[in-house]
Amino acid sequence: MKKKVLITGSNGLLGQKLVGLIADDENYDLIATARGENRLPMEPGAYVYKSMDITNRNQVMDIVSETKPDFIIHTAAMTNVDQCETEKEACWAQNVDAVKYLIEASEKVKSHLIHLSTDFIFDGKNGPYDENAKANPLSYYGDSKLAAEKLVLKSKAKWAIARTVLVYGIACDMSRSNIILWVKKSLEEGKKIQVVTDQWRTPTLAEDLAMGCYLIMENQATGIYNISGKDFLTPYEMAIKTADFFKLDKSLITKADSTIFKQPAVRPPKTGFILDKAMNDLGYDPHSFEEGIKLLAEQIAEV
């Protein structure tokens, strides 16, 4: 008997990777949902597409009640940290209210809800963090994601939370930049760039995050899991590794500290995740950052 999976945010980077991963799996029927038109490169056939605005309770209740998925993987969110700081109502609607509706729908049809969260729920004073670390967000985005986690923790639905860090990858329409693409393009154009040395992350390849969510689903796992990359790096180190891989001029990269960038939202200095639980419980095995760059280079060559 095939299980049904509903993905929110299927037009987004993680959504695209999940659809690519699950659409060919004969054990699952896939329902891809996002706001507006379907922008996935794969032809419907391996999946069904439904337009769903997660901030509209009636739409969420109707589509989940109609499709009765065994699993909901909730990837849709407002993730632009500075935009969340300046557009707080929109942030709360997308990151908290929407989760409330999905929990209600999950409880109604007994779906297993897999919710995506973030390292920005932490203050970054003593990363990398394990799953039991105490949250203390510095930004409104972090506040909203922590509020959503608290709703999930209290829900009567079967649930899992996948926390991640600085996701990078190639979207099908090349609509998104990331640190690798930005560094590559800047250096190829001979531009000097300043990159911070006082923030630390475990950058996450989108394919690895999709696999982590898939493994949670396959194992019907519950609880909180850290799903990120394994390399603990500063953005400056990421930039140098990118320049090395593409054999570009590293002298164009200068070190900076984050105080020179005036941004509406405060960033936690040192986050990153300890992955032992996901590795031991799920068999999660992420790529190294260099392997991630290589995969992106291969994908760029195909575009």
mmCIF file of C-alpha atoms in Angstrom:
data_model
loop_
_atom_site.group_PDB
_atom_site.id
_atom_site.type_symbol
_atom_site.label_atom_id
_atom_site.label_comp_id
_atom_site.label_asym_id
_atom_site.label_seq_id
_atom_site.Cartn_x
_atom_site.Cartn_y
_atom_site.Cartn_z
ATOM 1 C CA MET A 1 0.000 0.000 0.000
ATOM 2 C CA LYS A 2 1.558 3.294 -1.103
ATOM 3 C CA LYS A 3 1.896 6.067 1.459
ATOM 4 C CA LYS A 4 0.868 9.607 0.543
ATOM 5 C CA VAL A 5 3.235 12.540 1.047
ATOM 6 C CA LEU A 6 2.207 16.194 0.841
ATOM 7 C CA ILE A 7 4.985 18.775 0.482
ATOM 8 C CA THR A 8 4.423 22.476 1.150
ATOM 9 C CA GLY A 9 6.645 24.990 -0.628
ATOM 10 C CA SER A 10 7.312 22.664 -3.564
ATOM 11 C CA ASN A 11 8.446 25.578 -5.769
ATOM 12 C CA GLY A 12 11.230 26.438 -3.323
ATOM 13 C CA LEU A 13 14.772 25.063 -3.314
ATOM 14 C CA LEU A 14 14.184 22.334 -0.711
ATOM 15 C CA GLY A 15 10.721 21.594 -2.134
ATOM 16 C CA GLN A 16 12.208 21.012 -5.590
ATOM 17 C CA LYS A 17 14.862 18.637 -4.223
ATOM 18 C CA LEU A 18 12.242 16.697 -2.228
ATOM 19 C CA VAL A 19 9.963 16.324 -5.244
ATOM 20 C CA GLY A 20 12.943 15.102 -7.284
ATOM 21 C CA LEU A 21 13.800 12.588 -4.555
ATOM 22 C CA ILE A 22 10.312 11.259 -3.808
ATOM 23 C CA ALA A 23 8.565 11.447 -7.225
ATOM 24 C CA ASP A 24 10.437 8.371 -8.502
ATOM 25 C CA ASP A 25 9.959 6.366 -5.300
ATOM 26 C CA GLU A 26 7.357 3.687 -5.950
ATOM 27 C CA ASN A 27 6.465 3.500 -2.256
ATOM 28 C CA TYR A 28 4.941 6.981 -2.219
ATOM 29 C CA ASP A 29 2.219 9.009 -3.935
ATOM 30 C CA LEU A 30 3.286 12.640 -3.961
ATOM 31 C CA ILE A 31 1.192 15.787 -3.661
ATOM 32 C CA ALA A 32 3.250 18.925 -4.319
ATOM 33 C CA THR A 33 1.782 22.211 -3.078
ATOM 34 C CA ALA A 34 2.876 25.836 -3.265
ATOM 35 C CA ARG A 35 1.348 29.261 -3.646
ATOM 36 C CA GLY A 36 0.390 30.086 -7.240
ATOM 37 C CA GLU A 37 1.424 28.130 -10.318
ATOM 38 C CA ASN A 38 3.559 25.006 -10.422
ATOM 39 C CA ARG A 39 7.160 25.969 -11.224
ATOM 40 C CA LEU A 40 8.663 22.504 -10.903
ATOM 41 C CA PRO A 41 10.761 21.275 -13.837
ATOM 42 C CA MET A 42 9.389 17.730 -13.557
ATOM 43 C CA GLU A 43 6.206 17.000 -15.510
ATOM 44 C CA PRO A 44 3.186 16.163 -13.343
ATOM 45 C CA GLY A 45 2.509 12.469 -13.625
ATOM 46 C CA ALA A 46 4.963 11.332 -10.998
ATOM 47 C CA TYR A 47 3.178 13.735 -8.658
ATOM 48 C CA VAL A 48 -0.016 15.790 -8.351
ATOM 49 C CA TYR A 49 0.266 19.574 -7.987
ATOM 50 C CA LYS A 50 -2.203 21.659 -5.981
ATOM 51 C CA SER A 51 -1.990 25.394 -5.409
ATOM 52 C CA MET A 52 -2.189 26.053 -1.646
ATOM 53 C CA ASP A 53 -1.607 29.237 0.326
ATOM 54 C CA ILE A 54 -0.428 28.039 3.752
ATOM 55 C CA THR A 55 -1.650 31.283 5.370
ATOM 56 C CA ASN A 56 -5.231 30.464 4.321
ATOM 57 C CA ARG A 57 -6.677 28.102 6.942
ATOM 58 C CA ASN A 58 -9.584 27.002 4.752
ATOM 59 C CA GLN A 59 -7.298 26.057 1.865
ATOM 60 C CA VAL A 60 -5.001 24.098 4.182
ATOM 61 C CA MET A 61 -7.902 22.255 5.852
ATOM 62 C CA ASP A 62 -9.621 21.526 2.522
ATOM 63 C CA ILE A 63 -6.563 20.181 0.686
ATOM 64 C CA VAL A 64 -5.254 18.112 3.604
ATOM 65 C CA SER A 65 -8.761 16.729 4.290
ATOM 66 C CA GLU A 66 -9.207 15.889 0.610
ATOM 67 C CA THR A 67 -5.799 14.232 0.076
ATOM 68 C CA LYS A 68 -5.382 12.649 3.549
ATOM 69 C CA PRO A 69 -1.583 12.400 3.412
ATOM 70 C CA ASP A 70 0.296 9.987 5.658
ATOM 71 C CA PHE A 71 3.124 12.530 5.822
ATOM 72 C CA ILE A 72 3.288 16.310 5.482
ATOM 73 C CA ILE A 73 6.756 17.766 4.916
ATOM 74 C CA HIS A 74 6.414 21.465 5.666
ATOM 75 C CA THR A 75 9.164 23.370 3.843
ATOM 76 C CA ALA A 76 7.298 26.618 3.058
ATOM 77 C CA ALA A 77 8.340 29.618 5.167
ATOM 78 C CA MET A 78 9.412 33.236 5.035
ATOM 79 C CA THR A 79 13.175 32.826 5.370
ATOM 80 C CA ASN A 80 14.604 36.227 4.409
ATOM 81 C CA VAL A 81 15.834 37.227 7.862
ATOM 82 C CA ASP A 82 15.892 40.987 7.213
ATOM 83 C CA GLN A 83 12.490 40.956 5.507
ATOM 84 C CA CYS A 84 11.066 39.162 8.558
ATOM 85 C CA GLU A 85 12.429 41.976 10.742
ATOM 86 C CA THR A 86 10.715 44.687 8.663
ATOM 87 C CA GLU A 87 7.512 42.783 7.681
ATOM 88 C CA LYS A 88 6.607 41.184 10.982
ATOM 89 C CA GLU A 89 2.940 40.510 10.251
ATOM 90 C CA ALA A 90 3.725 38.652 7.039
ATOM 91 C CA CYS A 91 6.485 36.737 8.824
ATOM 92 C CA TRP A 92 4.168 35.631 11.639
ATOM 93 C CA ALA A 93 1.405 34.643 9.201
ATOM 94 C CA GLN A 94 3.752 32.449 7.141
ATOM 95 C CA ASN A 95 5.972 31.046 9.889
ATOM 96 C CA VAL A 96 3.566 30.628 12.813
ATOM 97 C CA ASP A 97 -0.110 30.876 11.825
ATOM 98 C CA ALA A 98 0.467 28.532 8.863
ATOM 99 C CA VAL A 99 2.027 25.949 11.187
ATOM 100 C CA LYS A 100 -1.016 26.191 13.447
ATOM 101 C CA TYR A 101 -3.270 25.357 10.458
ATOM 102 C CA LEU A 102 -1.060 22.470 9.336
ATOM 103 C CA ILE A 103 -1.039 21.031 12.865
ATOM 104 C CA GLU A 104 -4.833 21.273 13.017
ATOM 105 C CA ALA A 105 -5.132 19.543 9.640
ATOM 106 C CA SER A 106 -2.536 16.892 10.615
ATOM 107 C CA GLU A 107 -4.419 16.113 13.808
ATOM 108 C CA LYS A 108 -7.673 15.796 11.870
ATOM 109 C CA VAL A 109 -6.439 13.261 9.284
ATOM 110 C CA LYS A 110 -3.645 11.738 11.442
ATOM 111 C CA SER A 111 -0.744 12.861 9.249
ATOM 112 C CA HIS A 112 2.857 12.665 10.450
ATOM 113 C CA LEU A 113 4.034 16.293 10.296
ATOM 114 C CA ILE A 114 7.718 16.933 9.486
ATOM 115 C CA HIS A 115 8.429 20.592 10.201
ATOM 116 C CA LEU A 116 11.528 22.517 9.073
ATOM 117 C CA SER A 117 13.272 24.785 11.567
ATOM 118 C CA THR A 118 16.512 26.723 11.846
ATOM 119 C CA ASP A 119 19.730 27.442 13.734
ATOM 120 C CA PHE A 120 18.474 31.033 14.117
ATOM 121 C CA ILE A 121 16.442 29.966 17.170
ATOM 122 C CA PHE A 122 19.834 30.124 18.991
ATOM 123 C CA ASP A 123 21.844 33.164 20.083
ATOM 124 C CA GLY A 124 25.093 31.772 18.648
ATOM 125 C CA LYS A 125 27.125 32.171 21.817
ATOM 126 C CA ASN A 126 28.287 28.563 22.044
ATOM 127 C CA GLY A 127 27.583 26.615 18.867
ATOM 128 C CA PRO A 128 27.680 24.077 17.402
ATOM 129 C CA TYR A 129 24.479 22.901 19.092
ATOM 130 C CA ASP A 130 22.857 19.544 19.767
ATOM 131 C CA GLU A 131 19.098 18.937 19.772
ATOM 132 C CA ASN A 132 18.718 19.691 23.496
ATOM 133 C CA ALA A 133 20.396 23.121 23.478
ATOM 134 C CA LYS A 134 18.418 26.026 24.917
ATOM 135 C CA ALA A 135 16.930 28.370 22.335
ATOM 136 C CA ASN A 136 17.361 32.147 22.586
ATOM 137 C CA PRO A 137 16.615 33.887 19.259
ATOM 138 C CA LEU A 138 18.148 37.259 18.354
ATOM 139 C CA SER A 139 15.853 38.119 15.421
ATOM 140 C CA TYR A 140 12.145 38.203 14.638
ATOM 141 C CA TYR A 141 12.710 35.373 12.151
ATOM 142 C CA GLY A 142 14.224 33.314 14.969
ATOM 143 C CA ASP A 143 11.314 34.265 17.265
ATOM 144 C CA SER A 144 8.787 33.113 14.661
ATOM 145 C CA LYS A 145 10.535 29.784 14.038
ATOM 146 C CA LEU A 146 10.816 29.102 17.778
ATOM 147 C CA ALA A 147 7.122 29.930 18.250
ATOM 148 C CA ALA A 148 6.308 27.432 15.478
ATOM 149 C CA GLU A 149 8.460 24.750 17.137
ATOM 150 C CA LYS A 150 6.573 25.267 20.404
ATOM 151 C CA LEU A 151 3.251 24.726 18.592
ATOM 152 C CA VAL A 152 4.571 21.505 17.036
ATOM 153 C CA LEU A 153 5.889 20.261 20.406
ATOM 154 C CA LYS A 154 2.433 20.717 21.974
ATOM 155 C CA SER A 155 0.488 19.176 19.082
ATOM 156 C CA LYS A 156 -1.355 15.867 19.264
ATOM 157 C CA ALA A 157 -0.183 14.942 15.774
ATOM 158 C CA LYS A 158 2.746 12.602 15.190
ATOM 159 C CA TRP A 159 5.601 15.035 14.513
ATOM 160 C CA ALA A 160 9.278 15.552 13.814
ATOM 161 C CA ILE A 161 11.285 18.767 13.591
ATOM 162 C CA ALA A 162 14.237 18.970 11.189
ATOM 163 C CA ARG A 163 16.483 21.900 12.101
ATOM 164 C CA THR A 164 18.920 23.117 9.482
ATOM 165 C CA VAL A 165 21.616 25.735 8.793
ATOM 166 C CA LEU A 166 22.462 27.997 5.814
ATOM 167 C CA VAL A 167 20.997 25.924 2.973
ATOM 168 C CA TYR A 168 22.690 26.220 -0.421
ATOM 169 C CA GLY A 169 21.962 24.629 -3.774
ATOM 170 C CA ILE A 170 20.816 25.230 -7.329
ATOM 171 C CA ALA A 171 17.125 25.840 -7.995
ATOM 172 C CA CYS A 172 15.798 24.604 -11.326
ATOM 173 C CA ASP A 173 15.363 28.122 -12.708
ATOM 174 C CA MET A 174 18.644 29.437 -11.187
ATOM 175 C CA SER A 175 16.442 31.954 -9.349
ATOM 176 C CA ARG A 176 18.395 31.796 -6.103
ATOM 177 C CA SER A 177 21.900 32.842 -5.357
ATOM 178 C CA ASN A 178 24.005 31.361 -2.583
ATOM 179 C CA ILE A 179 27.479 31.970 -1.219
ATOM 180 C CA ILE A 180 29.118 29.647 -3.768
ATOM 181 C CA LEU A 181 27.416 31.225 -6.796
ATOM 182 C CA TRP A 182 28.016 34.748 -5.440
ATOM 183 C CA VAL A 183 31.730 34.166 -4.830
ATOM 184 C CA LYS A 184 32.183 32.437 -8.202
ATOM 185 C CA LYS A 185 30.410 35.191 -10.149
ATOM 186 C CA SER A 186 32.151 38.040 -8.272
ATOM 187 C CA LEU A 187 35.642 36.610 -8.741
ATOM 188 C CA GLU A 188 35.028 35.722 -12.400
ATOM 189 C CA GLU A 189 34.062 39.375 -12.941
ATOM 190 C CA GLY A 190 37.211 40.535 -11.100
ATOM 191 C CA LYS A 191 35.242 42.132 -8.272
ATOM 192 C CA LYS A 192 36.714 42.515 -4.798
ATOM 193 C CA ILE A 193 34.508 41.027 -2.091
ATOM 194 C CA GLN A 194 34.463 41.329 1.688
ATOM 195 C CA VAL A 195 33.474 38.174 3.558
ATOM 196 C CA VAL A 196 32.961 37.830 7.305
ATOM 197 C CA THR A 197 35.262 35.841 9.554
ATOM 198 C CA ASP A 198 33.315 36.224 12.824
ATOM 199 C CA GLN A 199 30.342 33.966 12.055
ATOM 200 C CA TRP A 200 30.419 30.150 12.028
ATOM 201 C CA ARG A 201 27.934 27.781 10.406
ATOM 202 C CA THR A 202 27.581 24.179 9.191
ATOM 203 C CA PRO A 203 26.367 24.991 5.636
ATOM 204 C CA THR A 204 23.817 22.516 4.284
ATOM 205 C CA LEU A 205 23.566 21.208 0.744
ATOM 206 C CA ALA A 206 19.874 21.245 -0.283
ATOM 207 C CA GLU A 207 20.127 17.628 -1.486
ATOM 208 C CA ASP A 208 21.375 16.587 1.967
ATOM 209 C CA LEU A 209 18.511 18.386 3.695
ATOM 210 C CA ALA A 210 16.014 16.682 1.368
ATOM 211 C CA MET A 211 17.599 13.316 2.172
ATOM 212 C CA GLY A 212 17.418 14.067 5.903
ATOM 213 C CA CYS A 213 13.671 14.790 5.635
ATOM 214 C CA TYR A 214 13.228 11.640 3.536
ATOM 215 C CA LEU A 215 15.053 9.535 6.144
ATOM 216 C CA ILE A 216 12.833 10.940 8.918
ATOM 217 C CA MET A 217 9.811 9.918 6.833
ATOM 218 C CA GLU A 218 11.202 6.474 5.905
ATOM 219 C CA ASN A 219 11.996 5.734 9.550
ATOM 220 C CA GLN A 220 8.715 7.302 10.739
ATOM 221 C CA ALA A 221 10.965 9.071 13.217
ATOM 222 C CA THR A 222 9.629 11.510 15.792
ATOM 223 C CA GLY A 223 11.325 14.233 17.823
ATOM 224 C CA ILE A 224 13.921 16.853 16.907
ATOM 225 C CA TYR A 225 16.767 16.174 14.472
ATOM 226 C CA ASN A 226 19.673 18.370 13.406
ATOM 227 C CA ILE A 227 19.998 18.052 9.617
ATOM 228 C CA SER A 228 22.869 20.160 8.282
ATOM 229 C CA GLY A 229 26.299 19.927 6.733
ATOM 230 C CA LYS A 230 29.152 18.535 8.822
ATOM 231 C CA ASP A 231 31.858 21.169 8.164
ATOM 232 C CA PHE A 232 32.071 24.019 10.711
ATOM 233 C CA LEU A 233 33.116 27.045 8.648
ATOM 234 C CA THR A 234 33.110 30.837 8.500
ATOM 235 C CA PRO A 235 31.732 32.487 5.346
ATOM 236 C CA TYR A 236 35.323 33.577 4.606
ATOM 237 C CA GLU A 237 36.468 29.945 4.697
ATOM 238 C CA MET A 238 33.544 28.997 2.422
ATOM 239 C CA ALA A 239 34.600 31.725 -0.027
ATOM 240 C CA ILE A 240 38.247 30.555 -0.043
ATOM 241 C CA LYS A 241 37.181 26.920 -0.643
ATOM 242 C CA THR A 242 34.962 28.105 -3.528
ATOM 243 C CA ALA A 243 37.811 30.124 -5.086
ATOM 244 C CA ASP A 244 40.155 27.130 -4.716
ATOM 245 C CA PHE A 245 37.700 24.755 -6.380
ATOM 246 C CA PHE A 246 37.066 27.008 -9.387
ATOM 247 C CA LYS A 247 40.746 28.125 -9.506
ATOM 248 C CA LEU A 248 39.820 31.806 -9.121
ATOM 249 C CA ASP A 249 41.842 34.713 -7.693
ATOM 250 C CA LYS A 250 41.684 34.510 -3.886
ATOM 251 C CA SER A 251 43.437 37.867 -3.503
ATOM 252 C CA LEU A 252 40.104 39.526 -4.392
ATOM 253 C CA ILE A 253 38.629 38.148 -1.137
ATOM 254 C CA THR A 254 39.235 40.254 1.956
ATOM 255 C CA LYS A 255 38.371 39.443 5.549
ATOM 256 C CA ALA A 256 35.681 41.510 7.243
ATOM 257 C CA ASP A 257 33.777 41.414 10.479
ATOM 258 C CA SER A 258 30.008 41.483 10.595
ATOM 259 C CA THR A 259 29.814 44.971 12.163
ATOM 260 C CA ILE A 260 30.595 46.559 8.771
ATOM 261 C CA PHE A 261 27.339 45.215 7.313
ATOM 262 C CA LYS A 262 24.308 47.204 8.423
ATOM 263 C CA GLN A 263 21.408 44.733 8.411
ATOM 264 C CA PRO A 264 17.984 45.026 10.071
ATOM 265 C CA ALA A 265 18.243 41.612 11.755
ATOM 266 C CA VAL A 266 20.936 40.491 14.177
ATOM 267 C CA ARG A 267 22.727 37.272 13.145
ATOM 268 C CA PRO A 268 23.885 34.741 15.740
ATOM 269 C CA PRO A 269 27.701 34.596 15.603
ATOM 270 C CA LYS A 270 28.401 30.900 16.123
ATOM 271 C CA THR A 271 25.727 28.312 15.368
ATOM 272 C CA GLY A 272 26.200 25.074 13.434
ATOM 273 C CA PHE A 273 24.943 21.674 14.503
ATOM 274 C CA ILE A 274 26.146 18.443 16.066
ATOM 275 C CA LEU A 275 24.748 15.651 13.885
ATOM 276 C CA ASP A 276 25.314 12.525 15.991
ATOM 277 C CA LYS A 277 21.601 11.863 16.574
ATOM 278 C CA ALA A 278 20.636 12.015 12.874
ATOM 279 C CA MET A 279 23.681 9.971 11.876
ATOM 280 C CA ASN A 280 23.017 7.261 14.490
ATOM 281 C CA ASP A 281 19.195 7.121 14.338
ATOM 282 C CA LEU A 282 18.614 7.759 10.634
ATOM 283 C CA GLY A 283 21.878 6.889 8.882
ATOM 284 C CA TYR A 284 22.168 10.522 7.757
ATOM 285 C CA ASP A 285 25.490 11.102 5.966
ATOM 286 C CA PRO A 286 25.907 14.597 4.483
ATOM 287 C CA HIS A 287 28.409 15.690 1.845
ATOM 288 C CA SER A 288 31.473 17.708 2.794
ATOM 289 C CA PHE A 289 31.429 21.374 1.734
ATOM 290 C CA GLU A 290 33.950 20.606 -1.048
ATOM 291 C CA GLU A 291 31.718 17.785 -2.301
ATOM 292 C CA GLY A 292 28.795 20.221 -2.239
ATOM 293 C CA ILE A 293 30.721 22.728 -4.378
ATOM 294 C CA LYS A 294 31.570 19.925 -6.851
ATOM 295 C CA LEU A 295 27.901 18.914 -7.128
ATOM 296 C CA LEU A 296 26.858 22.529 -7.744
ATOM 297 C CA ALA A 297 29.572 22.877 -10.393
ATOM 298 C CA GLU A 298 28.189 19.804 -12.178
ATOM 299 C CA GLN A 299 24.645 21.223 -12.001
ATOM 300 C CA ILE A 300 25.768 24.640 -13.316
ATOM 301 C CA ALA A 301 27.432 22.891 -16.276
ATOM 302 C CA GLU A 302 24.108 21.242 -17.165
ATOM 303 C CA VAL A 303 22.104 24.481 -17.201
#
